[in-house]
Short mmCIF file of C-alpha atoms in Angstrom, two decimals:
data_model
loop_
_atom_site.label_atom_id
_atom_site.label_comp_id
_atom_site.label_asym_id
_atom_site.label_seq_id
_atom_site.Cartn_x
_atom_site.Cartn_y
_atom_site.Cartn_z
CA MET V 1 -1.57 -16.88 -13.32
CA ARG V 2 -3.01 -13.58 -14.48
CA THR V 3 -6.25 -12.30 -15.95
CA LEU V 4 -6.31 -8.75 -17.26
CA VAL V 5 -8.19 -6.03 -19.04
CA PHE V 6 -6.46 -3.19 -20.93
CA GLY V 7 -7.62 0.22 -22.00
CA LEU V 8 -7.43 0.70 -25.79
CA ALA V 9 -5.64 3.54 -27.57
CA LEU V 10 -2.85 4.13 -30.07
CA PRO V 11 -0.26 1.42 -30.82
CA VAL V 12 2.55 3.37 -29.12
CA PHE V 13 0.40 3.65 -26.04
CA LEU V 14 -0.28 -0.08 -26.15
CA LEU V 15 3.44 -0.79 -26.35
CA ALA V 16 4.11 1.34 -23.28
CA GLN V 17 1.22 -0.29 -21.44
CA SER V 18 2.47 -3.75 -22.35
CA SER V 19 5.80 -2.93 -20.76
CA LYS V 20 4.08 -1.71 -17.61
CA GLN V 21 1.89 -4.83 -17.56
CA ALA V 22 4.99 -7.01 -17.54
CA GLU V 23 6.32 -5.03 -14.56
CA VAL V 24 3.00 -5.39 -12.73
CA ASP V 25 3.10 -9.14 -13.41
CA LYS V 26 6.46 -9.26 -11.62
CA ILE V 27 5.10 -7.28 -8.66
CA PHE V 28 2.27 -9.79 -8.20
CA SER V 29 4.29 -12.89 -9.17
CA ALA V 30 3.89 -14.52 -5.73
CA PHE V 31 0.25 -15.35 -6.51
CA ASN V 32 -0.62 -18.35 -8.69
CA THR V 33 -3.09 -21.19 -9.23
CA HIS V 34 -2.22 -22.67 -5.82
CA THR V 35 -2.66 -19.52 -3.74
CA PRO V 36 -5.24 -16.84 -3.07
CA GLY V 37 -4.23 -13.54 -4.61
CA CYS V 38 -5.14 -10.01 -5.64
CA ALA V 39 -6.88 -7.85 -8.20
CA VAL V 40 -5.28 -4.54 -9.18
CA GLY V 41 -6.61 -1.57 -11.10
CA VAL V 42 -4.86 1.61 -12.29
CA SER V 43 -6.29 4.78 -13.80
CA HIS V 44 -4.34 7.70 -15.28
CA ARG V 45 -5.88 11.09 -16.03
CA GLY V 46 -9.36 9.60 -15.74
CA GLU V 47 -8.74 6.60 -18.01
CA VAL V 48 -8.49 3.03 -16.73
CA VAL V 49 -5.13 1.86 -18.06
CA LEU V 50 -4.85 -1.51 -16.33
CA LYS V 51 -7.01 -4.06 -14.55
CA ALA V 52 -5.67 -7.51 -13.74
CA GLY V 53 -6.21 -10.48 -11.45
CA TYR V 54 -3.66 -12.84 -9.92
CA GLY V 55 -4.23 -16.04 -7.95
CA MET V 56 -7.44 -17.76 -6.95
CA ALA V 57 -10.76 -16.42 -5.66
CA ASP V 58 -11.84 -19.89 -4.46
CA LEU V 59 -9.21 -22.55 -3.84
CA GLU V 60 -11.71 -25.36 -3.32
CA ARG V 61 -13.57 -24.79 -6.59
CA ASN V 62 -10.56 -23.64 -8.62
CA VAL V 63 -12.00 -20.20 -9.45
CA ALA V 64 -9.49 -17.60 -10.61
CA ILE V 65 -9.42 -13.96 -9.57
CA THR V 66 -10.39 -11.58 -12.38
CA PRO V 67 -10.55 -7.78 -12.49
CA ASP V 68 -14.28 -8.08 -11.70
CA THR V 69 -13.88 -10.28 -8.62
CA VAL V 70 -15.67 -8.88 -5.56
CA PHE V 71 -13.63 -8.49 -2.36
CA GLU V 72 -14.41 -7.18 1.11
CA SER V 73 -13.00 -3.75 1.82
CA GLY V 74 -11.74 -3.70 5.36
CA SER V 75 -11.20 -0.12 6.51
CA VAL V 76 -11.12 1.39 3.02
CA ALA V 77 -14.88 1.57 3.65
CA LYS V 78 -14.41 4.32 6.24
CA GLN V 79 -14.14 7.02 3.57
CA PHE V 80 -17.58 6.08 2.23
CA THR V 81 -19.20 6.30 5.67
CA ALA V 82 -17.47 9.63 6.23
CA ALA V 83 -18.71 10.73 2.80
CA ALA V 84 -22.31 9.95 3.78
CA LEU V 85 -21.95 12.16 6.86
CA LEU V 86 -20.34 14.95 4.82
CA LEU V 87 -23.22 14.84 2.32
CA LEU V 88 -25.77 15.07 5.13
CA ALA V 89 -23.90 18.06 6.56
CA GLN V 90 -23.79 19.68 3.13
CA ARG V 91 -27.58 19.31 2.90
CA GLY V 92 -28.19 20.76 6.35
CA LYS V 93 -29.46 17.51 7.86
CA ILE V 94 -26.64 17.48 10.43
CA SER V 95 -23.65 19.55 11.49
CA LEU V 96 -20.28 17.86 11.84
CA ASP V 97 -19.99 19.67 15.15
CA ASP V 98 -23.20 18.13 16.46
CA PRO V 99 -22.68 15.84 19.47
CA MET V 100 -23.14 12.19 18.59
CA ARG V 101 -25.68 12.02 21.44
CA LYS V 102 -28.03 14.31 19.50
CA TYR V 103 -28.81 11.34 17.25
CA LEU V 104 -27.59 8.49 19.44
CA PRO V 105 -28.91 9.36 22.93
CA GLU V 106 -27.94 5.87 24.07
CA LEU V 107 -24.36 7.16 24.41
CA PRO V 108 -23.43 8.50 27.86
CA ASP V 109 -22.66 12.17 28.42
CA TYR V 110 -18.91 12.35 28.89
CA GLY V 111 -18.84 16.04 29.74
CA ALA V 112 -16.69 17.23 26.84
CA PRO V 113 -18.74 17.02 23.62
CA LEU V 114 -18.06 13.98 21.44
CA THR V 115 -18.90 15.19 17.94
CA ILE V 116 -19.40 13.67 14.50
CA ARG V 117 -16.26 15.49 13.35
CA HIS V 118 -14.26 13.72 16.06
CA VAL V 119 -15.52 10.32 14.90
CA ILE V 120 -14.62 10.64 11.21
CA SER V 121 -10.99 11.47 12.07
CA HIS V 122 -10.46 9.02 14.99
CA LEU V 123 -10.38 11.78 17.61
CA SER V 124 -13.42 10.50 19.51
CA GLY V 125 -11.83 8.53 22.35
CA LEU V 126 -14.42 5.77 21.91
CA ARG V 127 -13.04 2.40 22.91
CA GLU V 128 -12.61 -0.21 20.18
CA TRP V 129 -15.65 -2.49 20.29
CA ARG V 130 -13.69 -5.71 19.80
CA LEU V 131 -12.01 -5.47 23.20
CA LEU V 132 -15.35 -4.65 24.82
CA ALA V 133 -16.92 -7.65 23.11
CA SER V 134 -14.06 -9.91 24.14
CA PHE V 135 -14.35 -8.91 27.79
CA SER V 136 -18.12 -9.35 27.54
CA GLY V 137 -17.47 -13.04 26.83
CA ILE V 138 -17.97 -12.73 23.06
CA ALA V 139 -14.86 -14.07 21.34
CA GLU V 140 -14.29 -12.86 17.79
CA GLY V 141 -16.20 -15.06 15.33
CA SER V 142 -18.31 -16.72 18.03
CA HIS V 143 -21.39 -14.53 17.52
CA VAL V 144 -22.95 -12.81 14.52
CA LEU V 145 -22.97 -9.20 15.69
CA THR V 146 -24.74 -6.19 14.14
CA ASN V 147 -24.16 -2.44 14.31
CA ARG V 148 -26.89 -2.17 16.92
CA ASP V 149 -24.98 -4.61 19.11
CA LEU V 150 -22.02 -2.25 18.85
CA LEU V 151 -24.19 0.70 19.86
CA ARG V 152 -25.13 -1.28 22.97
CA PHE V 153 -21.43 -1.85 23.71
CA ALA V 154 -20.73 1.86 23.28
CA SER V 155 -23.69 2.84 25.45
CA LYS V 156 -22.10 0.98 28.37
CA GLN V 157 -18.80 2.83 27.99
CA ARG V 158 -18.35 4.82 31.19
CA ALA V 159 -15.23 6.69 30.11
CA LEU V 160 -13.39 7.61 26.93
CA ASN V 161 -9.77 6.87 26.14
CA PHE V 162 -9.11 10.64 26.16
CA ASP V 163 -10.86 13.99 25.86
CA PRO V 164 -12.39 14.17 22.36
CA GLY V 165 -10.22 16.08 19.92
CA SER V 166 -7.06 15.93 22.02
CA THR V 167 -5.52 12.75 20.64
CA TYR V 168 -5.62 10.49 17.60
CA SER V 169 -6.44 6.83 18.29
CA TYR V 170 -7.73 4.59 15.54
CA THR V 171 -11.04 2.89 16.36
CA ASN V 172 -13.83 1.24 14.39
CA THR V 173 -16.63 1.84 16.88
CA GLY V 174 -17.58 5.36 15.84
CA PHE V 175 -17.73 4.55 12.12
CA ASN V 176 -19.95 1.54 12.75
CA ILE V 177 -22.50 3.33 14.90
CA ALA V 178 -22.42 6.31 12.51
CA THR V 179 -24.46 4.19 10.10
CA ILE V 180 -27.32 4.29 12.61
CA LEU V 181 -26.83 8.05 12.99
CA VAL V 182 -27.28 8.48 9.21
CA GLU V 183 -30.56 6.57 9.31
CA ARG V 184 -31.90 8.65 12.19
CA ALA V 185 -30.74 11.95 10.72
CA THR V 186 -32.40 11.33 7.34
CA ASN V 187 -35.59 10.24 9.13
CA ASP V 188 -37.12 8.93 5.90
CA GLY V 189 -37.37 5.26 6.78
CA LYS V 190 -34.50 4.34 4.51
CA SER V 191 -31.43 2.41 5.59
CA PHE V 192 -27.82 3.51 5.51
CA GLU V 193 -27.40 1.08 2.63
CA ASP V 194 -30.20 2.85 0.74
CA PHE V 195 -28.65 6.26 1.37
CA THR V 196 -25.18 5.33 0.14
CA ARG V 197 -26.52 3.44 -2.86
CA GLU V 198 -28.77 6.30 -3.99
CA ASN V 199 -26.33 9.13 -3.21
CA ILE V 200 -22.90 7.63 -3.93
CA PHE V 201 -22.85 4.25 -5.67
CA GLU V 202 -25.53 4.77 -8.33
CA PRO V 203 -24.49 8.32 -9.36
CA LEU V 204 -20.93 7.06 -9.86
CA HIS V 205 -22.05 3.83 -11.59
CA MET V 206 -20.46 1.67 -8.90
CA SER V 207 -22.69 -1.24 -9.84
CA HIS V 208 -20.68 -3.94 -8.02
CA THR V 209 -20.63 -2.18 -4.65
CA ARG V 210 -22.80 -2.94 -1.62
CA TRP V 211 -22.51 -3.39 2.15
CA ARG V 212 -22.07 -6.79 3.78
CA SER V 213 -25.05 -6.36 6.13
CA ASN V 214 -25.90 -10.06 5.84
CA PHE V 215 -22.80 -12.22 5.48
CA ARG V 216 -24.97 -15.17 4.37
CA GLN V 217 -26.24 -13.34 1.31
CA VAL V 218 -25.08 -14.85 -1.98
CA VAL V 219 -22.85 -12.37 -3.86
CA ALA V 220 -21.85 -13.22 -7.41
CA TYR V 221 -18.10 -13.34 -8.14
CA ARG V 222 -17.13 -12.86 -4.48
CA ALA V 223 -13.67 -14.11 -3.46
CA LEU V 224 -13.38 -16.12 -0.28
CA ALA V 225 -10.68 -14.99 2.16
CA TYR V 226 -7.75 -17.09 3.34
CA GLY V 227 -4.89 -17.00 5.80
CA PRO V 228 -1.76 -19.16 6.07
CA ALA V 229 -1.74 -21.89 8.70
CA ALA V 230 1.32 -23.91 9.70
CA GLY V 231 1.08 -27.52 8.61
CA ILE V 232 -2.23 -26.96 6.78
CA GLY V 233 -1.52 -24.46 4.05
CA TRP V 234 -4.42 -22.08 3.58
CA VAL V 235 -7.48 -21.86 5.83
CA GLN V 236 -10.65 -19.86 5.25
CA GLN V 237 -10.85 -16.49 7.01
CA THR V 238 -14.03 -15.00 5.55
CA PRO V 239 -15.77 -12.78 8.17
CA ILE V 240 -19.02 -14.04 9.67
CA GLU V 241 -20.45 -10.79 11.03
CA ASN V 242 -23.09 -8.29 9.95
CA ILE V 243 -21.12 -5.22 10.95
CA PHE V 244 -20.37 -2.50 8.42
CA GLY V 245 -19.48 1.17 8.16
CA ALA V 246 -15.93 0.93 9.46
CA GLY V 247 -15.51 -1.98 7.03
CA GLY V 248 -17.85 -4.50 5.47
CA MET V 249 -18.05 -3.05 1.96
CA LEU V 250 -18.13 -5.44 -0.99
CA SER V 251 -16.68 -3.97 -4.17
CA THR V 252 -14.26 -4.32 -7.10
CA VAL V 253 -11.10 -2.51 -8.13
CA GLY V 254 -13.01 -0.97 -11.05
CA ASP V 255 -15.67 0.52 -8.79
CA TRP V 256 -13.04 1.94 -6.47
CA LEU V 257 -11.34 3.67 -9.39
CA LEU V 258 -14.70 5.28 -10.25
CA TRP V 259 -14.95 6.55 -6.67
CA ASN V 260 -11.43 7.96 -6.76
CA GLU V 261 -12.26 9.80 -9.98
CA ASN V 262 -14.96 11.69 -8.05
CA PHE V 263 -12.20 13.51 -6.17
CA THR V 264 -11.18 15.04 -9.49
CA HIS V 265 -14.59 15.98 -10.90
CA GLY V 266 -16.82 16.09 -7.79
CA LYS V 267 -19.88 14.60 -9.49
CA VAL V 268 -21.03 13.60 -6.01
CA GLY V 269 -20.90 16.49 -3.54
CA GLY V 270 -19.05 19.02 -5.68
CA PRO V 271 -15.71 20.72 -4.95
CA GLU V 272 -16.54 21.69 -1.36
CA PHE V 273 -17.32 18.08 -0.47
CA VAL V 274 -14.11 16.90 -2.15
CA LYS V 275 -12.07 19.48 -0.24
CA ALA V 276 -13.73 18.69 3.09
CA GLN V 277 -13.08 14.96 2.83
CA GLN V 278 -9.37 15.50 2.15
CA THR V 279 -8.72 18.17 4.80
CA PRO V 280 -6.56 16.71 7.61
CA ALA V 281 -7.90 17.02 11.15
CA VAL V 282 -6.44 19.35 13.77
CA LEU V 283 -5.98 18.37 17.43
CA THR V 284 -6.98 20.70 20.23
CA ASN V 285 -3.29 21.55 20.72
CA GLY V 286 -3.17 22.90 17.17
CA LYS V 287 -1.25 20.01 15.60
CA THR V 288 -2.44 18.98 12.14
CA ILE V 289 -2.41 15.21 11.69
CA SER V 290 -2.40 13.11 8.51
CA TYR V 291 -5.88 11.66 8.97
CA ALA V 292 -8.73 13.49 7.27
CA ALA V 293 -12.31 12.16 6.90
CA GLY V 294 -11.73 8.45 6.39
CA LEU V 295 -8.58 9.19 4.36
CA ILE V 296 -4.87 9.56 5.06
CA VAL V 297 -3.15 12.51 3.41
CA SER V 298 0.63 12.09 3.27
CA THR V 299 3.76 12.34 1.16
CA ILE V 300 5.30 9.07 -0.02
CA ASP V 301 8.38 8.84 -2.23
CA GLY V 302 8.28 12.62 -2.52
CA VAL V 303 4.78 12.74 -4.03
CA ARG V 304 1.42 13.56 -2.46
CA GLU V 305 -0.66 10.46 -1.64
CA VAL V 306 -4.29 10.23 -0.46
CA SER V 307 -4.94 6.68 0.64
CA HIS V 308 -6.36 4.14 3.05
CA GLY V 309 -5.75 0.46 3.68
CA GLY V 310 -8.02 -2.25 4.97
CA ALA V 311 -7.84 -5.64 6.70
CA THR V 312 -10.63 -7.90 7.90
CA GLY V 313 -10.52 -11.67 8.16
CA GLY V 314 -8.18 -12.73 5.36
CA TYR V 315 -8.97 -9.74 3.12
CA ARG V 316 -6.27 -7.10 2.59
CA THR V 317 -6.98 -3.96 0.55
CA TRP V 318 -5.56 -0.56 -0.37
CA LEU V 319 -6.83 2.39 -2.38
CA ALA V 320 -4.71 5.44 -3.22
CA ARG V 321 -4.63 8.58 -5.35
CA TYR V 322 -1.66 10.62 -6.47
CA PRO V 323 -3.51 13.83 -7.38
CA ASP V 324 -0.53 15.72 -8.81
CA GLN V 325 0.20 12.89 -11.25
CA GLY V 326 -3.46 12.00 -11.92
CA VAL V 327 -2.88 8.38 -10.88
CA SER V 328 -5.16 6.07 -8.89
CA VAL V 329 -4.37 2.51 -7.78
CA ALA V 330 -6.73 -0.03 -6.21
CA VAL V 331 -5.48 -3.34 -4.79
CA MET V 332 -7.79 -6.00 -3.35
CA CYS V 333 -6.45 -9.29 -1.96
CA ASN V 334 -7.95 -12.38 -0.35
CA ALA V 335 -4.68 -13.54 1.23
CA GLY V 336 -4.07 -12.52 4.83
CA SER V 337 -0.33 -12.59 4.16
CA ALA V 338 -0.54 -10.00 1.36
CA ASN V 339 0.79 -6.46 1.74
CA PRO V 340 -1.47 -4.43 -0.59
CA ALA V 341 0.10 -1.06 0.25
CA GLN V 342 3.54 -2.30 -0.79
CA LEU V 343 2.14 -3.96 -3.92
CA GLY V 344 0.12 -0.86 -4.75
CA ARG V 345 2.96 1.61 -4.28
CA GLU V 346 5.29 -0.46 -6.43
CA THR V 347 2.58 -0.46 -9.10
CA ALA V 348 1.91 3.27 -8.72
CA ARG V 349 5.57 4.15 -9.33
CA LEU V 350 5.27 2.78 -12.87
CA TRP V 351 2.89 5.66 -13.64
CA THR V 352 3.93 8.40 -11.20
CA GLY V 353 7.66 8.01 -11.86
CA ALA V 354 8.30 8.34 -8.13
CA VAL V 355 11.49 6.86 -6.74
CA PRO V 356 11.49 5.01 -3.40
CA ALA V 357 12.77 7.22 -0.63
CA ALA V 358 16.40 6.61 0.24
CA LYS V 359 17.03 4.92 3.55
CA PRO V 360 18.25 7.34 6.21
CA VAL V 361 22.02 7.57 6.47
CA PRO V 362 22.93 5.73 9.67
CA PHE V 363 24.40 7.80 12.49
CA ALA V 364 27.33 6.09 14.19
CA VAL V 365 26.30 4.62 17.55
CA ASP V 366 28.57 2.28 19.50
CA ALA V 367 27.42 -1.13 20.68
CA ALA V 368 27.48 -0.14 24.36
CA THR V 369 25.03 2.72 23.74
CA LEU V 370 22.65 0.43 21.87
CA GLN V 371 22.81 -2.09 24.70
CA GLN V 372 21.91 0.64 27.20
CA LEU V 373 18.77 1.43 25.21
CA ALA V 374 17.67 -2.20 24.99
CA GLY V 375 15.07 -3.46 27.41
CA MET V 376 11.36 -3.63 28.12
CA TYR V 377 9.22 -0.49 27.78
CA ARG V 378 5.53 0.04 28.49
CA ARG V 379 3.31 2.20 26.36
CA MET V 380 2.16 4.61 29.03
CA ARG V 381 -1.39 5.06 27.81
CA ASP V 382 -2.40 1.38 27.84
CA ASN V 383 0.38 -0.59 29.61
CA THR V 384 1.16 -2.88 26.68
CA VAL V 385 4.87 -3.59 26.40
CA VAL V 386 7.51 -3.68 23.68
CA GLU V 387 11.00 -5.08 23.97
CA LEU V 388 14.01 -3.49 22.30
CA ARG V 389 16.88 -5.83 21.56
CA VAL V 390 20.31 -5.57 20.00
CA ARG V 391 20.58 -8.04 17.13
CA ASP V 392 23.54 -8.23 14.78
CA GLY V 393 24.72 -4.85 16.01
CA LYS V 394 21.34 -3.17 15.39
CA LEU V 395 18.57 -2.00 17.70
CA VAL V 396 15.30 -3.71 16.79
CA VAL V 397 11.77 -3.72 18.15
CA ASP V 398 10.72 -7.24 19.04
CA ARG V 399 8.24 -8.31 16.32
CA GLY V 400 8.74 -4.89 14.76
CA PRO V 401 11.10 -2.76 12.68
CA GLU V 402 14.82 -2.14 12.88
CA LEU V 403 15.59 1.27 14.40
CA VAL V 404 18.16 3.17 12.32
CA PRO V 405 20.12 5.79 14.29
CA THR V 406 19.80 9.28 12.78
CA ALA V 407 21.30 11.44 15.55
CA ALA V 408 22.29 11.20 19.19
CA GLY V 409 19.38 9.43 20.91
CA ALA V 410 17.27 9.56 17.73
CA PHE V 411 16.20 6.68 15.49
CA SER V 412 13.90 6.04 12.54
CA GLY V 413 11.88 2.91 11.87
CA GLY V 414 8.55 1.72 10.52
CA GLY V 415 7.60 5.19 9.32
CA SER V 416 7.99 6.70 12.81
CA GLN V 417 10.70 8.67 14.61
CA PHE V 418 12.01 7.59 18.01
CA GLN V 419 13.63 10.00 20.48
CA PHE V 420 15.21 8.54 23.63
CA ASP V 421 15.59 10.53 26.82
CA HIS V 422 17.01 8.62 29.79
CA ASP V 423 14.51 5.82 30.55
CA ARG V 424 11.81 7.00 28.16
CA PHE V 425 11.29 7.40 24.46
CA ARG V 426 8.78 9.19 22.29
CA MET V 427 7.50 7.60 19.11
CA ALA V 428 6.48 10.39 16.75
CA THR V 429 3.96 9.39 14.06
CA PRO V 430 2.16 11.52 11.46
CA ASP V 431 -0.81 11.56 13.85
CA GLY V 432 0.89 12.44 17.14
CA GLU V 433 3.33 11.18 19.74
CA ILE V 434 3.18 8.03 21.86
CA LEU V 435 5.16 7.85 25.10
CA PHE V 436 6.98 4.79 26.43
CA GLU V 437 8.90 4.30 29.66
CA ARG V 438 11.37 1.62 30.70
CA VAL V 439 10.09 -1.04 33.09
CA SER V 440 11.87 -3.86 34.89
CA PRO V 441 10.72 -7.34 33.88
CA THR V 442 9.51 -9.37 36.84
CA THR V 443 8.79 -12.99 37.63
CA PRO V 444 6.17 -13.01 40.41
CA GLY V 445 6.38 -15.75 43.04
CA ALA V 446 3.56 -17.92 44.33
CA ALA V 447 2.59 -15.41 47.04
CA ASP V 448 2.41 -12.57 44.49
CA LEU V 449 0.29 -14.64 42.13
CA SER V 450 -2.10 -15.60 44.93
CA SER V 451 -2.62 -11.92 45.78
CA TYR V 452 -4.17 -11.36 42.34
CA ALA V 453 -6.56 -14.34 42.49
CA GLY V 454 -10.25 -13.47 42.70
CA ARG V 455 -13.22 -12.25 40.71
CA TYR V 456 -13.49 -8.85 39.03
CA GLU V 457 -16.38 -7.03 37.35
CA SER V 458 -17.04 -3.96 35.19
CA PRO V 459 -20.33 -2.20 34.33
CA GLU V 460 -19.00 -1.84 30.78
CA THR V 461 -18.95 -5.58 30.09
CA GLY V 462 -21.35 -7.42 32.38
CA GLU V 463 -19.21 -10.57 32.48
CA PRO V 464 -17.08 -11.32 35.57
CA LEU V 465 -13.41 -12.11 35.26
CA THR V 466 -11.96 -15.00 37.25
CA VAL V 467 -8.24 -14.76 38.01
CA ALA V 468 -6.63 -17.92 39.41
CA ALA V 469 -3.11 -18.84 40.54
CA LYS V 470 -2.17 -22.44 39.88
CA GLY V 471 1.00 -24.34 39.11
CA GLY V 472 3.19 -21.24 39.21
CA ALA V 473 1.09 -19.39 36.63
CA LEU V 474 -1.73 -16.86 36.63
CA THR V 475 -4.79 -17.40 34.46
CA LEU V 476 -7.77 -15.23 33.54
CA ALA V 477 -11.18 -16.50 32.40
CA ILE V 478 -13.89 -14.24 30.98
CA GLY V 479 -17.30 -15.49 32.06
CA VAL V 480 -17.59 -19.20 31.28
CA ASN V 481 -14.90 -19.09 28.59
CA ASP V 482 -11.66 -21.05 28.91
CA ALA V 483 -8.95 -19.57 31.09
CA VAL V 484 -5.95 -17.97 29.38
CA VAL V 485 -2.44 -17.91 30.87
CA LEU V 486 -1.17 -14.40 31.64
CA LYS V 487 2.44 -13.64 30.78
CA PRO V 488 4.16 -11.50 33.45
CA THR V 489 5.78 -8.30 32.18
CA PHE V 490 6.51 -5.73 34.88
CA LYS V 491 5.33 -5.22 38.48
CA ASP V 492 1.63 -6.03 38.79
CA ALA V 493 1.35 -6.26 35.00
CA PHE V 494 0.80 -9.07 32.51
CA MET V 495 0.01 -9.58 28.83
CA MET V 496 -2.87 -11.69 27.52
CA GLN V 497 -2.92 -12.26 23.75
CA GLY V 498 -1.97 -8.67 22.93
CA THR V 499 -3.97 -7.10 25.78
CA SER V 500 -2.36 -5.68 28.91
CA ILE V 501 -3.69 -6.66 32.33
CA ARG V 502 -2.48 -4.41 35.14
CA PHE V 503 -3.59 -4.88 38.74
CA HIS V 504 -4.28 -1.94 41.04
CA ARG V 505 -3.58 -1.79 44.79
CA ASP V 506 -4.87 0.43 47.57
CA SER V 507 -2.65 2.34 49.99
CA SER V 508 -2.17 -0.77 52.11
CA GLY V 509 -0.96 -2.80 49.12
CA LYS V 510 -4.09 -4.90 48.71
CA VAL V 511 -5.18 -5.67 45.12
CA ILE V 512 -8.52 -3.92 44.53
CA GLY V 513 -8.97 -4.00 40.76
CA LEU V 514 -7.41 -4.30 37.34
CA SER V 515 -7.25 -2.54 33.98
CA ALA V 516 -7.35 -4.16 30.54
CA GLY V 517 -5.91 -2.20 27.64
CA ASP V 518 -4.55 -2.22 24.13
CA ASP V 519 -3.76 0.34 21.44
CA ARG V 520 -7.45 1.13 20.84
CA ALA V 521 -8.98 0.69 24.31
CA TRP V 522 -6.66 2.07 26.91
CA ASP V 523 -8.00 1.57 30.41
CA LEU V 524 -11.03 -0.71 30.79
CA ARG V 525 -11.50 -0.84 34.57
CA PHE V 526 -12.61 -3.82 36.66
CA THR V 527 -13.28 -3.80 40.42
CA ARG V 528 -12.43 -6.76 42.60
CA ILE V 529 -15.53 -8.43 44.01
CA LYS V 530 -15.26 -8.95 47.75
#
């Protein structure tokens, strides 16, 4: 099922567009009257050439998605929050090199300055708030949190993941609390929502765009969000939180195309603003990364792409520009199983003429060599583990991509490059390198499990952890929440629903504390309570 809107022009143009529409219909053919779906919009040289909807906005009430359906943004919103900060800097209200503490004195002094510039490019080192909330006893979806709640979480953070500017690590925390910084910096009594509406949305005629600061507010033409559930079909996954800035924007594909057009004409901010937002960040070691100010600048299929994706609840979104071809594509979905970047890039190729990059030519590696590389590895910065396995003669990452050999000890997969060196490998991404080292899987006995049992606390969370050994398993309970079974990985280490738990011992071998970590919060420390 499809609803669409076309731009009008000459008959030859319409014929060409009709052909492209048929191709877009094929790209989105998985969505129908029994599924949630997507809206897609395309502009070329400043003209909207296609807007269409596929699937259902509301499965219970049988409401179809149209080009004007409102979706939630996920992280595509980050570029708008970054834009607000860039506009304030342009007007002399702030400097991007100001410490965040200048406007948010609740944040601790970490020694090395944590600046606004660090935040808008994910170089801040701030821990992801969701892990802090989880270990404070607040499971996702159990409380209606606000940005000021997140500032309180951040204010308790005793250490950063890394020295600001030295490393890229994606985190939502800084973008969310930056909304409060905007309000304090303007000092005119207006909200962040007021500022963005008056300075971005209204000048660009983005009339369907607002922030989800109150999830209960009735929003006309809004799609509900869904995710697949085994044995049930689709279940609702619409966020119930009042957090915005890193996400939480409500908009349409048409409004997002208007925003993308601003990067061509600079109606808001002018050419200097446009350039600043698209300038990739530089680490303290001099490496330029792909992340700019809420945008990713890269080369895909041999053409320059400026883009960002988003995911929150069951919403999946993607917005991209191909400046050299004058093409913009916006994809908004309410199906958690959708891949909007893939859908959007396939759509974009119809206008850019780009050809999918050829798969790397495999380098011959014998089965014995692949088997030597297989095993369990820990990500050294946060102790989470990945397992490499040989399957059908290929090296694969468990729950991840196939690794295609490209040279001796070198592989490619999932958009990253892997270089093996004895019992370690480096994963090189467009935003830096991540180190892994081989570890030996362990199965702790009853005595080992008992040594971990006890209560642990952290000043960053306020909720004690209770670790218990029972029935040959180790469990961890946060506050009064239900205990969760820990899966052993390597010595003194476990995994808990995607989070690493690693116990620390003193010189005598006694367990004295533990660390919790994941990709966005590396080393949250807890001390054992005597």
